């Protein structure tokens, strides 16, 4: 007998029919002798609808109410799944974040889990019930509703699996595993049987939205076995596991892309100590995550340009915060560009193989794709390019690194 956390994404609970399918699968898992805890996302499209409503009322919504609103989709799906289970004769009970003391910090829209309501869920399991927990939401010390960032139900699932010491966290989604790149844009993408936590962490943070980055962090920290699979069939999916020796043999494991960042350039800032510190301090105070940074070397030693990327959602705020700083520094202009994307190749094999960057740049140049920014780490290389070339870049890199079927 195992304890299994099953997390179902938006598509998997997108219609009444699919909700009944989810309940069937939970029932089968129980009949096989296992205990199940279910975590659900909002029905497909629902969170986007709620986000849009908020912006229609206020283009710069108060974060407390914004989170209260966008967390509400999960209340619907949780209750519907619990209803479907009970109807099938499986005792089940829905739980919202505050009902299980899913405690987070107060950083709205990207809150971090601080503690998880293990005891309440354990009691429900002992009563023979299936707890159906709302993903994505939390509650802060004041009792206000918070959310964990888009895709955050994955993190709810893995965090609960860690807290309950579950045998596995199954992530049910609309693809049957983790692929060498997004299978919805590259037909030649291949399913990966096993991927290391480290690689998955990079892939997730570089845009492969099949798992939220923090869910992988939790998995890695607490050793949760994560199995990503399809809710539409029984096939074996992909496992996220600790790295082993064979993994370094593959140089590039997968290609990821991310269209969610924008580029900001501050032109003509003085080339002096302390300037970058001033610019980035205001952004960090506002909890805006700066990703890539480039500072050009100045032509005549007096003025330079500072270019960096931030999430598109934060670009207006970033600009508003930067304007007084730039003015105080005597910087000429601030320019922003939303039409960019980041394309990355990832693999633990890069530690022991050289020439990956040269090959990547060569392949992109042959395809006529201009590179605007570059960032590297031990196991990844990322480039910023014109958004219009994203699919092309992903396809040619996927092929060049031998990932096509
Ligand atoms: P859910 O609603 O179930 O959480 P998501 O839309 O968040 O599903 O994540 C699944 C999607 O992730 C897939 O439909 C696919 O388009 C996308 N994706 C991006 N990169 C990958 C990858 N490397 N492997 C699998 N899916 C990926
Ligand atoms: N419903 C939330 C979202 O759309 C959380 C999730 O799907 O994981 O981002
Ligand atoms: Mg998701």
Tab-separated table of C-alpha atoms and ligand atoms in Angstrom:
chain	number	residue	atom	x	y	z
A	1	UNK	CA	0.000	0.000	0.000
A	2	UNK	CA	1.350	3.381	-1.005
A	3	UNK	CA	0.367	6.954	-0.266
A	4	UNK	CA	0.012	8.751	-3.585
A	5	UNK	CA	-0.503	12.455	-4.181
A	6	UNK	CA	-2.247	12.971	-7.523
A	7	UNK	CA	-2.206	16.498	-8.918
A	8	UNK	CA	-4.570	17.227	-11.800
A	9	UNK	CA	-3.953	20.250	-14.022
A	10	UNK	CA	-6.508	22.544	-15.635
A	11	UNK	CA	-7.102	20.500	-18.772
A	12	UNK	CA	-7.554	17.341	-16.712
A	13	UNK	CA	-10.472	18.947	-14.851
A	14	UNK	CA	-11.557	21.148	-17.774
A	15	UNK	CA	-15.053	19.650	-18.244
A	16	UNK	CA	-17.587	17.698	-16.198
A	17	UNK	CA	-16.710	14.631	-18.260
A	18	UNK	CA	-13.030	14.970	-17.392
A	19	UNK	CA	-13.787	15.562	-13.729
A	20	UNK	CA	-15.647	12.239	-13.751
A	21	UNK	CA	-12.598	10.630	-15.372
A	22	UNK	CA	-10.388	12.012	-12.618
A	23	UNK	CA	-12.739	10.566	-10.002
A	24	UNK	CA	-12.632	7.196	-11.794
A	25	UNK	CA	-8.839	7.163	-11.720
A	26	UNK	CA	-8.789	8.048	-8.016
A	27	UNK	CA	-11.291	5.270	-7.372
A	28	UNK	CA	-9.165	2.745	-9.302
A	29	UNK	CA	-6.064	3.791	-7.367
A	30	UNK	CA	-7.928	3.241	-4.101
A	31	UNK	CA	-9.206	-0.136	-5.273
A	32	UNK	CA	-5.607	-1.123	-5.992
A	33	UNK	CA	-5.072	-0.633	-2.253
A	34	UNK	CA	-3.484	2.816	-2.144
A	35	UNK	CA	-4.267	5.942	-0.189
A	36	UNK	CA	-4.775	9.027	-2.329
A	37	UNK	CA	-4.569	12.751	-1.750
A	38	UNK	CA	-5.828	14.802	-4.694
A	39	UNK	CA	-4.664	18.315	-5.603
A	40	UNK	CA	-6.467	20.204	-8.351
A	41	UNK	CA	-5.984	23.308	-10.465
A	42	UNK	CA	-8.810	25.505	-11.674
A	43	UNK	CA	-10.703	24.306	-14.751
A	44	UNK	CA	-8.783	25.111	-17.954
A	45	UNK	CA	-8.957	28.785	-18.889
A	46	UNK	CA	-10.569	29.825	-15.617
A	47	UNK	CA	-7.556	31.487	-13.990
A	48	UNK	CA	-6.903	33.462	-17.189
A	49	UNK	CA	-10.533	34.585	-17.203
A	50	UNK	CA	-10.229	35.802	-13.612
A	51	UNK	CA	-6.959	37.624	-14.337
A	52	UNK	CA	-8.626	39.401	-17.238
A	53	UNK	CA	-11.571	40.445	-15.065
A	54	UNK	CA	-9.224	41.959	-12.493
A	55	UNK	CA	-7.426	44.043	-15.123
A	56	UNK	CA	-10.727	45.213	-16.589
A	57	UNK	CA	-11.661	46.675	-13.226
A	58	UNK	CA	-8.203	48.065	-12.437
A	59	UNK	CA	-5.141	47.863	-14.705
A	60	UNK	CA	-2.965	47.983	-11.577
A	61	UNK	CA	-5.032	45.851	-9.160
A	62	UNK	CA	-4.419	45.786	-5.400
A	63	UNK	CA	-2.474	42.617	-4.829
A	64	UNK	CA	-4.536	41.341	-1.893
A	65	UNK	CA	-7.796	41.399	-3.838
A	66	UNK	CA	-6.129	40.179	-7.015
A	67	UNK	CA	-4.966	37.031	-5.229
A	68	UNK	CA	-8.354	36.540	-3.555
A	69	UNK	CA	-9.937	36.655	-6.999
A	70	UNK	CA	-7.566	34.454	-8.997
A	71	UNK	CA	-7.429	31.787	-6.262
A	72	UNK	CA	-11.163	31.234	-6.576
A	73	UNK	CA	-11.076	28.957	-9.630
A	74	UNK	CA	-9.617	26.186	-7.493
A	75	UNK	CA	-12.569	26.313	-5.080
A	76	UNK	CA	-14.886	25.293	-7.907
A	77	UNK	CA	-12.822	22.384	-9.240
A	78	UNK	CA	-12.044	21.059	-5.743
A	79	UNK	CA	-15.718	20.862	-4.817
A	80	UNK	CA	-16.669	19.334	-8.181
A	81	UNK	CA	-14.057	16.578	-7.870
A	82	UNK	CA	-15.189	15.861	-4.292
A	83	UNK	CA	-18.798	15.686	-5.492
A	84	UNK	CA	-17.870	13.283	-8.305
A	85	UNK	CA	-15.957	11.017	-5.922
A	86	UNK	CA	-18.770	10.854	-3.375
A	87	UNK	CA	-21.228	10.146	-6.162
A	88	UNK	CA	-19.091	7.133	-7.104
A	89	UNK	CA	-19.133	5.905	-3.553
A	90	UNK	CA	-15.661	7.171	-2.598
A	91	UNK	CA	-15.796	9.303	0.562
A	92	UNK	CA	-14.050	12.582	-0.248
A	93	UNK	CA	-13.871	16.082	1.156
A	94	UNK	CA	-12.660	19.316	-0.424
A	95	UNK	CA	-10.147	21.544	1.348
A	96	UNK	CA	-9.181	25.135	0.628
A	97	UNK	CA	-5.815	26.512	1.735
A	98	UNK	CA	-7.082	28.056	4.975
A	99	UNK	CA	-8.851	24.834	5.932
A	100	UNK	CA	-5.593	22.885	5.960
A	101	UNK	CA	-3.380	25.730	7.168
A	102	UNK	CA	-1.393	25.952	3.968
A	103	UNK	CA	0.683	28.850	5.264
A	104	UNK	CA	2.726	31.112	2.975
A	105	UNK	CA	4.627	34.361	3.242
A	106	UNK	CA	2.826	37.537	2.189
A	107	UNK	CA	4.466	37.992	-1.241
A	108	UNK	CA	1.306	38.168	-3.288
A	109	UNK	CA	1.011	36.327	-6.580
A	110	UNK	CA	4.284	34.504	-5.970
A	111	UNK	CA	3.989	33.493	-2.344
A	112	UNK	CA	6.309	30.909	-0.842
A	113	UNK	CA	4.991	28.007	1.186
A	114	UNK	CA	6.137	28.149	4.822
A	115	UNK	CA	4.221	25.237	6.311
A	116	UNK	CA	1.720	22.691	5.154
A	117	UNK	CA	-1.364	21.367	6.879
A	118	UNK	CA	-0.227	17.786	7.258
A	119	UNK	CA	-2.163	16.841	10.436
A	120	UNK	CA	-5.586	17.827	9.086
A	121	UNK	CA	-5.030	15.842	5.905
A	122	UNK	CA	-3.673	12.845	7.803
A	123	UNK	CA	-6.780	12.806	9.959
A	124	UNK	CA	-8.961	12.799	6.830
A	125	UNK	CA	-6.956	9.928	5.344
A	126	UNK	CA	-7.328	7.993	8.591
A	127	UNK	CA	-11.082	8.458	8.401
A	128	UNK	CA	-10.895	6.728	5.034
A	129	UNK	CA	-11.571	9.895	3.043
A	130	UNK	CA	-9.865	11.253	-0.051
A	131	UNK	CA	-8.834	14.858	0.648
A	132	UNK	CA	-9.268	17.001	-2.467
A	133	UNK	CA	-7.035	20.020	-1.942
A	134	UNK	CA	-7.139	23.330	-3.800
A	135	UNK	CA	-3.798	23.872	-5.512
A	136	UNK	CA	-2.201	27.264	-6.140
A	137	UNK	CA	-3.564	28.964	-3.024
A	138	UNK	CA	-2.211	29.700	0.416
A	139	UNK	CA	-2.978	31.875	3.390
A	140	UNK	CA	-0.569	34.333	4.999
A	141	UNK	CA	-0.037	35.125	8.681
A	142	UNK	CA	-2.826	37.748	8.543
A	143	UNK	CA	-5.276	35.254	7.112
A	144	UNK	CA	-5.289	36.829	3.643
A	145	UNK	CA	-5.434	34.559	0.612
A	146	UNK	CA	-2.209	34.318	-1.402
A	147	UNK	CA	-1.300	32.499	-4.608
A	148	UNK	CA	1.865	30.614	-5.479
A	149	UNK	CA	2.473	31.978	-8.983
A	150	UNK	CA	1.064	30.678	-12.262
A	151	UNK	CA	1.277	26.920	-12.469
A	152	UNK	CA	1.494	26.830	-8.657
A	153	UNK	CA	-0.698	23.760	-8.163
A	154	UNK	CA	2.327	21.644	-9.061
A	155	UNK	CA	4.048	23.128	-6.032
A	156	UNK	CA	1.039	22.460	-3.801
A	157	UNK	CA	1.148	18.826	-4.942
A	158	UNK	CA	4.842	18.268	-4.364
A	159	UNK	CA	4.840	20.204	-1.065
A	160	UNK	CA	1.979	18.037	0.230
A	161	UNK	CA	3.772	14.898	-0.948
A	162	UNK	CA	6.844	16.033	1.011
A	163	UNK	CA	4.859	16.916	4.142
A	164	UNK	CA	2.899	13.648	4.106
A	165	UNK	CA	5.977	11.617	3.211
A	166	UNK	CA	4.077	10.236	0.222
A	167	UNK	CA	5.585	7.505	-1.935
A	168	UNK	CA	5.116	9.487	-5.124
A	169	UNK	CA	3.652	12.722	-6.458
A	170	UNK	CA	1.883	12.114	-9.756
A	171	UNK	CA	1.422	15.192	-11.942
A	172	UNK	CA	-1.427	14.562	-14.378
A	173	UNK	CA	-1.427	16.873	-17.359
A	174	UNK	CA	-2.347	17.158	-21.053
A	175	UNK	CA	0.909	15.627	-22.356
A	176	UNK	CA	2.133	12.158	-21.404
A	177	UNK	CA	5.454	13.222	-19.918
A	178	UNK	CA	8.403	15.575	-20.038
A	179	UNK	CA	9.705	15.985	-23.580
A	180	UNK	CA	12.979	17.109	-25.154
A	181	UNK	CA	11.099	20.317	-25.924
A	182	UNK	CA	7.475	21.481	-25.873
A	183	UNK	CA	5.731	18.720	-27.881
A	184	UNK	CA	3.047	21.217	-28.831
A	185	UNK	CA	5.484	23.226	-30.933
A	186	UNK	CA	7.994	20.596	-32.128
A	187	UNK	CA	6.477	17.402	-33.492
A	188	UNK	CA	9.833	15.635	-33.408
A	189	UNK	CA	10.117	16.087	-29.615
A	190	UNK	CA	10.782	12.863	-27.709
A	191	UNK	CA	9.549	11.772	-24.299
A	192	UNK	CA	12.309	11.634	-21.677
A	193	UNK	CA	12.041	8.626	-19.364
A	194	UNK	CA	14.144	10.056	-16.565
A	195	UNK	CA	15.347	13.598	-16.029
A	196	UNK	CA	17.482	14.812	-13.122
A	197	UNK	CA	16.090	17.307	-10.600
A	198	UNK	CA	18.811	19.745	-11.611
A	199	UNK	CA	17.984	19.597	-15.303
A	200	UNK	CA	14.269	19.838	-14.623
A	201	UNK	CA	14.866	22.816	-12.346
A	202	UNK	CA	16.655	24.643	-15.169
A	203	UNK	CA	14.069	23.604	-17.751
A	204	UNK	CA	11.194	24.755	-15.557
A	205	UNK	CA	12.793	28.085	-14.747
A	206	UNK	CA	13.640	28.588	-18.428
A	207	UNK	CA	10.015	28.243	-19.477
A	208	UNK	CA	9.086	24.537	-19.823
A	209	UNK	CA	5.812	25.026	-18.010
A	210	UNK	CA	5.058	21.312	-17.560
A	211	UNK	CA	6.264	21.729	-13.944
A	212	UNK	CA	6.442	24.913	-11.894
A	213	UNK	CA	10.028	25.683	-10.836
A	214	UNK	CA	9.266	25.660	-7.120
A	215	UNK	CA	7.676	22.243	-7.319
A	216	UNK	CA	10.994	20.887	-8.583
A	217	UNK	CA	12.847	22.742	-5.813
A	218	UNK	CA	10.605	21.075	-3.235
A	219	UNK	CA	11.043	17.703	-4.894
A	220	UNK	CA	14.812	18.036	-4.885
A	221	UNK	CA	15.013	19.287	-1.307
A	222	UNK	CA	12.769	16.620	0.178
A	223	UNK	CA	13.506	13.782	-2.248
A	224	UNK	CA	9.938	13.522	-3.554
A	225	UNK	CA	9.612	11.149	-6.517
A	226	UNK	CA	7.754	13.061	-9.228
A	227	UNK	CA	5.961	11.222	-12.024
A	228	UNK	CA	4.606	13.438	-14.845
A	229	UNK	CA	1.953	11.637	-16.878
A	230	UNK	CA	-1.209	11.991	-18.912
A	231	UNK	CA	-4.652	12.021	-17.341
A	232	UNK	CA	-6.093	10.699	-20.610
A	233	UNK	CA	-4.365	7.306	-20.739
A	234	UNK	CA	-2.510	4.787	-18.616
A	235	UNK	CA	0.926	5.107	-20.213
A	236	UNK	CA	4.033	5.473	-18.085
A	237	UNK	CA	5.161	9.104	-18.037
A	238	UNK	CA	8.484	10.720	-17.084
A	239	UNK	CA	10.240	10.536	-13.743
A	240	UNK	CA	12.184	13.355	-12.107
A	241	UNK	CA	14.971	11.668	-10.167
A	242	UNK	CA	18.413	12.308	-8.637
A	243	UNK	CA	21.238	12.500	-11.155
A	244	UNK	CA	23.208	9.337	-11.948
A	245	UNK	CA	26.460	8.731	-13.864
A	246	UNK	CA	24.799	7.842	-17.164
A	247	UNK	CA	23.101	11.225	-17.399
A	248	UNK	CA	26.240	13.208	-18.253
A	249	UNK	CA	26.616	11.209	-21.451
A	250	UNK	CA	23.819	13.243	-23.003
A	251	UNK	CA	25.133	16.744	-23.719
A	252	UNK	CA	21.866	18.556	-24.335
A	253	UNK	CA	18.848	16.976	-22.649
A	254	UNK	CA	16.209	19.445	-23.781
A	255	UNK	CA	15.433	22.844	-25.305
A	256	UNK	CA	13.194	25.354	-23.527
A	257	UNK	CA	11.715	28.700	-24.491
A	258	UNK	CA	10.096	31.517	-22.596
A	259	UNK	CA	8.068	34.365	-24.043
A	260	UNK	CA	7.250	35.910	-20.694
A	261	UNK	CA	10.161	38.309	-20.357
A	262	UNK	CA	10.652	41.823	-21.637
A	263	UNK	CA	13.878	43.749	-22.175
A	264	UNK	CA	14.646	47.093	-20.590
A	265	UNK	CA	17.592	49.271	-21.600
A	266	UNK	CA	18.768	52.295	-19.669
A	267	UNK	CA	20.878	54.263	-22.117
A	268	UNK	CA	23.617	56.701	-21.262
A	269	UNK	CA	24.177	55.969	-17.582
A	270	UNK	CA	27.432	57.210	-16.038
A	271	UNK	CA	30.197	54.580	-16.108
A	272	UNK	CA	30.907	54.840	-12.369
A	273	UNK	CA	30.905	52.600	-9.322
A	274	UNK	CA	27.519	52.210	-7.645
A	275	UNK	CA	25.329	52.878	-10.678
A	276	UNK	CA	24.196	49.302	-11.244
A	277	UNK	CA	23.578	48.962	-7.515
A	278	UNK	CA	21.198	51.954	-7.567
A	279	UNK	CA	19.340	50.725	-10.620
A	280	UNK	CA	18.798	47.199	-9.354
A	281	UNK	CA	18.071	48.162	-5.736
A	282	UNK	CA	14.709	49.722	-6.665
A	283	UNK	CA	13.735	46.648	-8.618
A	284	UNK	CA	14.669	44.235	-5.878
A	285	UNK	CA	12.773	46.296	-3.310
A	286	UNK	CA	9.705	45.868	-5.495
A	287	UNK	CA	10.414	42.090	-5.663
A	288	UNK	CA	10.862	42.281	-9.423
A	289	UNK	CA	13.012	39.423	-10.617
A	290	UNK	CA	15.763	40.588	-12.964
A	291	UNK	CA	17.062	37.810	-15.148
A	292	UNK	CA	19.744	38.525	-17.728
A	293	UNK	CA	21.921	41.626	-17.404
A	294	UNK	CA	24.343	43.179	-19.877
A	295	UNK	CA	26.405	46.305	-19.393
A	296	UNK	CA	28.151	47.558	-22.511
A	297	UNK	CA	31.640	48.899	-22.080
A	298	UNK	CA	31.494	52.616	-22.722
A	299	UNK	CA	33.060	54.132	-25.836
A	300	UNK	CA	34.749	57.075	-24.172
A	301	UNK	CA	34.768	55.883	-20.560
A	302	UNK	CA	31.976	58.205	-19.353
A	303	UNK	CA	28.590	56.756	-20.380
A	304	UNK	CA	27.376	53.208	-20.748
A	305	UNK	CA	24.153	51.268	-21.435
A	306	UNK	CA	22.553	48.845	-19.036
A	307	UNK	CA	20.228	46.202	-20.486
A	308	UNK	CA	18.310	43.561	-18.559
A	309	UNK	CA	15.196	41.409	-18.677
A	310	UNK	CA	12.217	41.292	-16.301
A	311	UNK	CA	8.881	39.455	-16.497
A	312	UNK	CA	6.515	41.140	-18.994
A	313	UNK	CA	3.981	41.461	-16.186
A	314	UNK	CA	6.427	43.698	-14.273
A	315	UNK	CA	7.713	45.854	-17.120
A	316	UNK	CA	5.390	48.832	-16.503
A	317	UNK	CA	6.123	48.879	-12.788
A	318	UNK	CA	9.842	48.497	-13.477
A	319	UNK	CA	9.759	51.420	-15.887
A	320	UNK	CA	7.847	53.582	-13.424
A	321	UNK	CA	10.396	52.797	-10.681
A	322	UNK	CA	13.391	53.296	-12.959
A	323	UNK	CA	12.402	56.708	-14.296
A	324	UNK	CA	13.344	58.776	-11.227
A	325	UNK	CA	16.535	56.754	-10.746
A	326	UNK	CA	17.555	57.233	-14.368
A	327	UNK	CA	16.770	60.960	-14.154
A	328	UNK	CA	18.856	61.317	-10.995
A	329	UNK	CA	21.758	59.589	-12.760
A	330	UNK	CA	21.399	61.834	-15.786
A	331	UNK	CA	20.683	58.809	-17.999
A	332	UNK	CA	19.376	59.705	-21.424
A	333	UNK	CA	16.515	57.251	-22.061
A	334	UNK	CA	14.777	54.095	-20.958
A	335	UNK	CA	13.709	51.734	-23.733
A	336	UNK	CA	11.534	48.646	-23.350
A	337	UNK	CA	10.868	45.778	-25.747
A	338	UNK	CA	8.144	43.177	-25.176
A	339	UNK	CA	8.781	41.303	-28.426
A	340	UNK	CA	11.587	39.104	-27.173
A	341	UNK	CA	11.921	35.503	-26.109
A	342	UNK	CA	14.536	33.421	-24.388
A	343	UNK	CA	15.615	30.105	-25.873
A	344	UNK	CA	17.801	27.749	-23.850
A	345	UNK	CA	19.576	24.429	-24.140
A	346	UNK	CA	19.970	22.407	-20.929
A	347	UNK	CA	21.935	19.304	-19.951
A	348	UNK	CA	24.146	18.083	-17.111
A	349	UNK	CA	26.419	16.731	-19.867
A	350	UNK	CA	27.565	20.310	-20.554
A	351	UNK	CA	29.763	20.039	-17.469
A	352	UNK	CA	31.981	17.544	-19.244
A	353	UNK	CA	31.546	18.523	-22.902
A	354	UNK	CA	32.818	21.717	-24.517
A	355	UNK	CA	31.755	23.530	-27.668
A	356	UNK	CA	28.048	23.666	-26.916
A	357	UNK	CA	27.899	27.467	-26.994
A	358	UNK	CA	29.830	27.708	-30.272
A	359	UNK	CA	27.548	25.137	-31.848
A	360	UNK	CA	24.412	26.857	-30.566
A	361	UNK	CA	25.454	30.271	-31.902
A	362	UNK	CA	26.485	28.730	-35.256
A	363	UNK	CA	23.142	26.962	-35.685
A	364	UNK	CA	21.188	30.120	-34.871
A	365	UNK	CA	23.262	32.240	-37.209
A	366	UNK	CA	22.711	29.773	-40.063
A	367	UNK	CA	18.984	30.032	-39.442
A	368	UNK	CA	19.260	33.833	-39.634
A	369	UNK	CA	18.387	34.368	-35.971
A	370	UNK	CA	20.083	37.354	-34.341
A	371	UNK	CA	21.231	36.926	-30.727
A	372	UNK	CA	20.520	39.924	-28.496
A	373	UNK	CA	21.740	38.654	-25.127
A	374	UNK	CA	23.502	35.557	-23.813
A	375	UNK	CA	23.623	33.918	-20.393
A	376	UNK	CA	25.274	30.687	-19.335
A	377	UNK	CA	25.561	28.476	-16.284
A	378	UNK	CA	27.228	25.137	-15.733
A	379	UNK	CA	24.363	23.209	-17.327
A	380	UNK	CA	22.567	25.694	-19.586
A	381	UNK	CA	23.027	28.308	-22.290
A	382	UNK	CA	20.294	30.872	-22.925
A	383	UNK	CA	19.924	33.477	-25.642
A	384	UNK	CA	17.465	36.321	-26.018
A	385	UNK	CA	16.116	36.681	-29.546
A	386	UNK	CA	13.290	38.367	-31.434
A	387	UNK	CA	10.055	36.674	-30.304
A	388	UNK	CA	8.994	36.036	-33.908
A	389	UNK	CA	11.876	33.545	-34.339
A	390	UNK	CA	11.153	31.475	-31.210
A	391	UNK	CA	9.676	28.378	-32.850
A	392	UNK	CA	12.304	28.400	-35.597
A	393	UNK	CA	15.141	28.658	-33.084
A	394	UNK	CA	13.738	25.870	-30.910
A	395	UNK	CA	13.306	23.595	-33.931
A	396	UNK	CA	16.795	24.076	-35.383
A	397	UNK	CA	18.476	23.662	-31.992
A	398	UNK	CA	16.431	20.568	-31.208
A	399	UNK	CA	17.598	19.038	-34.461
A	400	UNK	CA	21.213	20.184	-34.256
A	401	UNK	CA	21.702	18.673	-30.795
A	402	UNK	CA	20.405	15.310	-31.950
A	403	UNK	CA	17.115	15.409	-30.069
A	404	UNK	CA	14.754	14.797	-33.028
A	405	UNK	CA	13.110	11.407	-33.302
B	1	LIG	P1	-1.456	21.739	-16.485
B	1	LIG	O1	-2.628	22.622	-16.723
B	1	LIG	O2	-1.800	20.287	-16.497
B	1	LIG	O3	-0.661	22.139	-15.294
B	1	LIG	P2	0.445	23.074	-18.195
B	1	LIG	O4	-0.136	23.745	-19.390
B	1	LIG	O5	0.817	23.915	-17.037
B	1	LIG	O6	-0.533	21.894	-17.775
B	1	LIG	O7	1.752	22.245	-18.621
B	1	LIG	C1	1.693	21.310	-19.670
B	1	LIG	C2	2.189	21.946	-20.948
B	1	LIG	O8	3.580	22.219	-20.840
B	1	LIG	C3	2.114	21.071	-22.170
B	1	LIG	O9	0.842	21.128	-22.771
B	1	LIG	C4	3.212	21.622	-23.068
B	1	LIG	O10	2.715	22.496	-24.061
B	1	LIG	C5	4.072	22.452	-22.122
B	1	LIG	N1	5.494	22.090	-22.187
B	1	LIG	C6	6.512	22.983	-22.371
B	1	LIG	N2	7.687	22.355	-22.407
B	1	LIG	C7	7.436	21.034	-22.237
B	1	LIG	C8	8.279	19.878	-22.177
B	1	LIG	N3	9.611	19.958	-22.288
B	1	LIG	N4	7.683	18.673	-21.997
B	1	LIG	C9	6.340	18.582	-21.871
B	1	LIG	N5	5.504	19.650	-21.919
B	1	LIG	C10	6.043	20.864	-22.094
B	2	LIG	N1	-4.827	27.644	-11.860
B	2	LIG	C1	-3.496	28.173	-11.656
B	2	LIG	C2	-2.942	28.732	-12.953
B	2	LIG	O1	-3.616	28.678	-13.977
B	2	LIG	C3	-2.562	27.190	-11.035
B	2	LIG	C4	-2.202	26.005	-11.889
B	2	LIG	O2	-2.784	25.771	-12.945
B	2	LIG	O3	-1.295	25.255	-11.478
B	2	LIG	O4	-1.860	29.225	-12.977
B	3	LIG	MG1	0.665	23.728	-14.977
